[in-house]
PDB file of C-alpha atoms in Angstrom:
ATOM      1  CA  GLN A 975       0.000   0.000   0.000  1.00 85.00           C
ATOM      2  CA  VAL A 976       1.448   3.319  -1.104  1.00 87.00           C
ATOM      3  CA  GLN A 977       1.333   5.951   1.601  1.00 95.00           C
ATOM      4  CA  LEU A 978       2.583   9.521   1.972  1.00 97.00           C
ATOM      5  CA  VAL A 979       2.708  11.286   5.332  1.00 97.00           C
ATOM      6  CA  GLU A 980       3.404  15.011   5.642  1.00 97.00           C
ATOM      7  CA  SER A 981       4.581  16.832   8.730  1.00 98.00           C
ATOM      8  CA  GLY A 982       6.176  20.105   9.757  1.00 98.00           C
ATOM      9  CA  GLY A 983       3.339  22.561   9.304  1.00 98.00           C
ATOM     10  CA  GLY A 984       2.421  25.173  11.858  1.00 98.00           C
ATOM     11  CA  LEU A 985       1.840  28.832  12.612  1.00 98.00           C
ATOM     12  CA  VAL A 986       4.634  31.256  11.751  1.00 98.00           C
ATOM     13  CA  GLN A 987       4.969  35.008  11.400  1.00 98.00           C
ATOM     14  CA  SER A 988       5.532  36.676   8.078  1.00 98.00           C
ATOM     15  CA  GLY A 989       9.202  36.394   7.129  1.00 98.00           C
ATOM     16  CA  GLY A 990       9.664  33.194   9.089  1.00 98.00           C
ATOM     17  CA  SER A 991      10.602  29.688   7.946  1.00 98.00           C
ATOM     18  CA  LEU A 992       9.237  26.173   8.090  1.00 98.00           C
ATOM     19  CA  ARG A 993      10.430  22.850   6.769  1.00 98.00           C
ATOM     20  CA  LEU A 994       7.861  20.325   5.624  1.00 98.00           C
ATOM     21  CA  SER A 995       8.612  16.620   5.318  1.00 98.00           C
ATOM     22  CA  CYS A 996       6.921  13.956   3.224  1.00 97.00           C
ATOM     23  CA  VAL A 997       7.715  10.352   4.098  1.00 97.00           C
ATOM     24  CA  ALA A 998       6.763   7.716   1.559  1.00 95.00           C
ATOM     25  CA  SER A 999       6.205   3.987   2.004  1.00 94.00           C
ATOM     26  CA  GLY A1000       5.061   1.141  -0.207  1.00 92.00           C
ATOM     27  CA  LEU A1001       6.791   2.336  -3.368  1.00 87.00           C
ATOM     28  CA  THR A1002      10.184   2.383  -5.042  1.00 85.00           C
ATOM     29  CA  PHE A1003      10.783   5.928  -3.932  1.00 84.00           C
ATOM     30  CA  SER A1004      13.689   6.684  -6.248  1.00 84.00           C
ATOM     31  CA  SER A1005      11.465   6.039  -9.298  1.00 89.00           C
ATOM     32  CA  TYR A1006       8.848   8.595  -8.347  1.00 92.00           C
ATOM     33  CA  SER A1007       8.654  12.309  -8.898  1.00 94.00           C
ATOM     34  CA  ILE A1008       7.337  14.012  -5.755  1.00 95.00           C
ATOM     35  CA  GLY A1009       5.417  17.256  -5.872  1.00 96.00           C
ATOM     36  CA  TRP A1010       4.172  19.726  -3.292  1.00 98.00           C
ATOM     37  CA  PHE A1011       0.830  21.453  -3.713  1.00 98.00           C
ATOM     38  CA  ARG A1012      -1.017  24.056  -1.668  1.00 98.00           C
ATOM     39  CA  GLN A1013      -4.725  24.549  -1.143  1.00 98.00           C
ATOM     40  CA  ALA A1014      -6.017  27.717   0.458  1.00 96.00           C
ATOM     41  CA  PRO A1015      -9.567  27.870   1.867  1.00 91.00           C
ATOM     42  CA  GLY A1016     -12.130  28.038  -0.918  1.00 94.00           C
ATOM     43  CA  LYS A1017      -9.484  27.779  -3.636  1.00 96.00           C
ATOM     44  CA  GLU A1018      -8.139  25.123  -5.943  1.00 96.00           C
ATOM     45  CA  ARG A1019      -5.122  23.039  -5.126  1.00 97.00           C
ATOM     46  CA  ILE A1020      -2.122  24.595  -6.879  1.00 97.00           C
ATOM     47  CA  PHE A1021       1.368  23.466  -7.780  1.00 98.00           C
ATOM     48  CA  VAL A1022       4.219  24.646  -5.543  1.00 98.00           C
ATOM     49  CA  ALA A1023       7.309  22.565  -6.361  1.00 98.00           C
ATOM     50  CA  VAL A1024       8.398  19.203  -7.748  1.00 96.00           C
ATOM     51  CA  ASP A1025      11.489  17.032  -7.562  1.00 92.00           C
ATOM     52  CA  ARG A1026      12.152  15.016 -10.702  1.00 88.00           C
ATOM     53  CA  TRP A1027      13.065  11.424  -9.948  1.00 82.00           C
ATOM     54  CA  SER A1028      15.406  10.814 -12.891  1.00 79.00           C
ATOM     55  CA  ASP A1029      17.925  13.606 -12.486  1.00 83.00           C
ATOM     56  CA  GLY A1030      16.964  15.446  -9.333  1.00 82.00           C
ATOM     57  CA  ARG A1031      16.057  18.618 -11.186  1.00 91.00           C
ATOM     58  CA  THR A1032      13.578  20.818  -9.391  1.00 95.00           C
ATOM     59  CA  TYR A1033      10.810  23.098 -10.607  1.00 96.00           C
ATOM     60  CA  TYR A1034       8.906  25.790  -8.761  1.00 97.00           C
ATOM     61  CA  ALA A1035       5.848  27.963  -9.066  1.00 97.00           C
ATOM     62  CA  ASP A1036       6.846  31.551  -9.827  1.00 98.00           C
ATOM     63  CA  SER A1037       5.353  32.711  -6.538  1.00 97.00           C
ATOM     64  CA  VAL A1038       7.830  30.673  -4.475  1.00 98.00           C
ATOM     65  CA  LYS A1039      11.005  30.809  -6.570  1.00 98.00           C
ATOM     66  CA  GLY A1040      13.957  31.967  -4.529  1.00 98.00           C
ATOM     67  CA  ARG A1041      12.118  31.333  -1.244  1.00 98.00           C
ATOM     68  CA  PHE A1042      11.277  27.623  -1.264  1.00 98.00           C
ATOM     69  CA  THR A1043      13.596  24.678  -1.847  1.00 98.00           C
ATOM     70  CA  ILE A1044      12.535  21.104  -2.512  1.00 97.00           C
ATOM     71  CA  SER A1045      14.980  18.288  -1.829  1.00 95.00           C
ATOM     72  CA  ARG A1046      14.916  14.550  -1.331  1.00 93.00           C
ATOM     73  CA  ASP A1047      16.716  11.881   0.633  1.00 92.00           C
ATOM     74  CA  ASN A1048      16.194   8.548  -1.128  1.00 89.00           C
ATOM     75  CA  ALA A1049      17.774   6.642   1.757  1.00 92.00           C
ATOM     76  CA  LYS A1050      15.022   7.954   4.041  1.00 95.00           C
ATOM     77  CA  ASN A1051      12.220   7.889   1.457  1.00 94.00           C
ATOM     78  CA  THR A1052      11.657  11.529   2.300  1.00 95.00           C
ATOM     79  CA  VAL A1053      11.138  14.750   0.379  1.00 96.00           C
ATOM     80  CA  TYR A1054      11.487  18.112   2.096  1.00 97.00           C
ATOM     81  CA  LEU A1055      10.127  21.543   1.344  1.00 98.00           C
ATOM     82  CA  GLN A1056      12.165  24.289   2.984  1.00 98.00           C
ATOM     83  CA  MET A1057      10.098  27.449   3.062  1.00 98.00           C
ATOM     84  CA  ASN A1058      11.809  30.739   3.845  1.00 98.00           C
ATOM     85  CA  SER A1059      10.622  34.347   3.829  1.00 98.00           C
ATOM     86  CA  LEU A1060       7.075  33.148   4.277  1.00 98.00           C
ATOM     87  CA  LYS A1061       4.212  35.445   3.350  1.00 98.00           C
ATOM     88  CA  PRO A1062       0.544  35.424   4.417  1.00 97.00           C
ATOM     89  CA  GLU A1063      -0.393  34.327   0.898  1.00 97.00           C
ATOM     90  CA  ASP A1064       1.571  31.106   1.470  1.00 98.00           C
ATOM     91  CA  THR A1065      -1.090  30.046   3.959  1.00 98.00           C
ATOM     92  CA  GLY A1066      -2.920  26.815   3.191  1.00 98.00           C
ATOM     93  CA  VAL A1067      -2.842  23.058   3.496  1.00 98.00           C
ATOM     94  CA  TYR A1068       0.282  21.650   1.904  1.00 98.00           C
ATOM     95  CA  TYR A1069       0.094  18.244   0.282  1.00 98.00           C
ATOM     96  CA  CYS A1070       2.798  16.044  -1.138  1.00 97.00           C
ATOM     97  CA  ALA A1071       1.961  13.797  -4.072  1.00 97.00           C
ATOM     98  CA  ALA A1072       3.752  10.989  -5.874  1.00 95.00           C
ATOM     99  CA  ARG A1073       3.874  10.216  -9.563  1.00 94.00           C
ATOM    100  CA  HIS A1074       5.752   7.321 -11.090  1.00 93.00           C
ATOM    101  CA  GLY A1075       8.192   8.609 -13.654  1.00 88.00           C
ATOM    102  CA  ASP A1076       8.486  12.117 -14.978  1.00 89.00           C
ATOM    103  CA  TYR A1077       7.354  15.228 -13.180  1.00 90.00           C
ATOM    104  CA  ALA A1078       4.148  17.109 -13.896  1.00 90.00           C
ATOM    105  CA  TYR A1079       2.555  20.369 -12.843  1.00 92.00           C
ATOM    106  CA  GLY A1080      -1.069  19.302 -12.811  1.00 93.00           C
ATOM    107  CA  SER A1081      -2.492  17.857  -9.629  1.00 94.00           C
ATOM    108  CA  ALA A1082      -4.721  15.478 -11.611  1.00 95.00           C
ATOM    109  CA  LEU A1083      -1.600  13.697 -12.862  1.00 95.00           C
ATOM    110  CA  TYR A1084      -0.606  12.557  -9.386  1.00 96.00           C
ATOM    111  CA  PRO A1085      -2.432   9.415  -8.225  1.00 95.00           C
ATOM    112  CA  THR A1086      -1.086   9.280  -4.686  1.00 95.00           C
ATOM    113  CA  TRP A1087      -1.524  11.979  -2.036  1.00 97.00           C
ATOM    114  CA  GLY A1088      -0.778  12.551   1.602  1.00 98.00           C
ATOM    115  CA  GLN A1089      -3.272  13.864   4.122  1.00 97.00           C
ATOM    116  CA  GLY A1090      -1.820  17.381   4.145  1.00 98.00           C
ATOM    117  CA  THR A1091      -0.281  19.646   6.754  1.00 98.00           C
ATOM    118  CA  GLN A1092      -1.551  23.119   7.645  1.00 98.00           C
ATOM    119  CA  VAL A1093       0.697  26.136   7.221  1.00 98.00           C
ATOM    120  CA  THR A1094      -0.514  29.468   8.544  1.00 98.00           C
ATOM    121  CA  VAL A1095       1.503  32.641   8.063  1.00 98.00           C
ATOM    122  CA  SER A1096       0.389  35.621  10.119  1.00 97.00           C
ATOM    123  CA  SER A1097       1.043  39.190   9.031  1.00 94.00           C
TER     124      SER A1097
END
């Protein structure tokens, strides 16, 4: 059974930092691209960042470039999202998602999701 578990969310002031973790089980982790998505209240789930399984290249939404960093540790079956210089508009539930093979930006292309972790940035 494939499972993703996120952790690391919380309440932080504007300008602060958080590191989210996504631990995967039940899959050959190194063969999966792992993405992070955010869903704010009443809004659609949007792409934040993705780590490409084949070469480790990373891709980011324009709104987080230069502030967020996605990384992975295949030995620990874990992907991280380091979030710096947080802004109130970064608030939402953050989900990690797994996709076998190449990366993708669309949430519909990811069949496996975690339960999400809440991030709240106060102004």
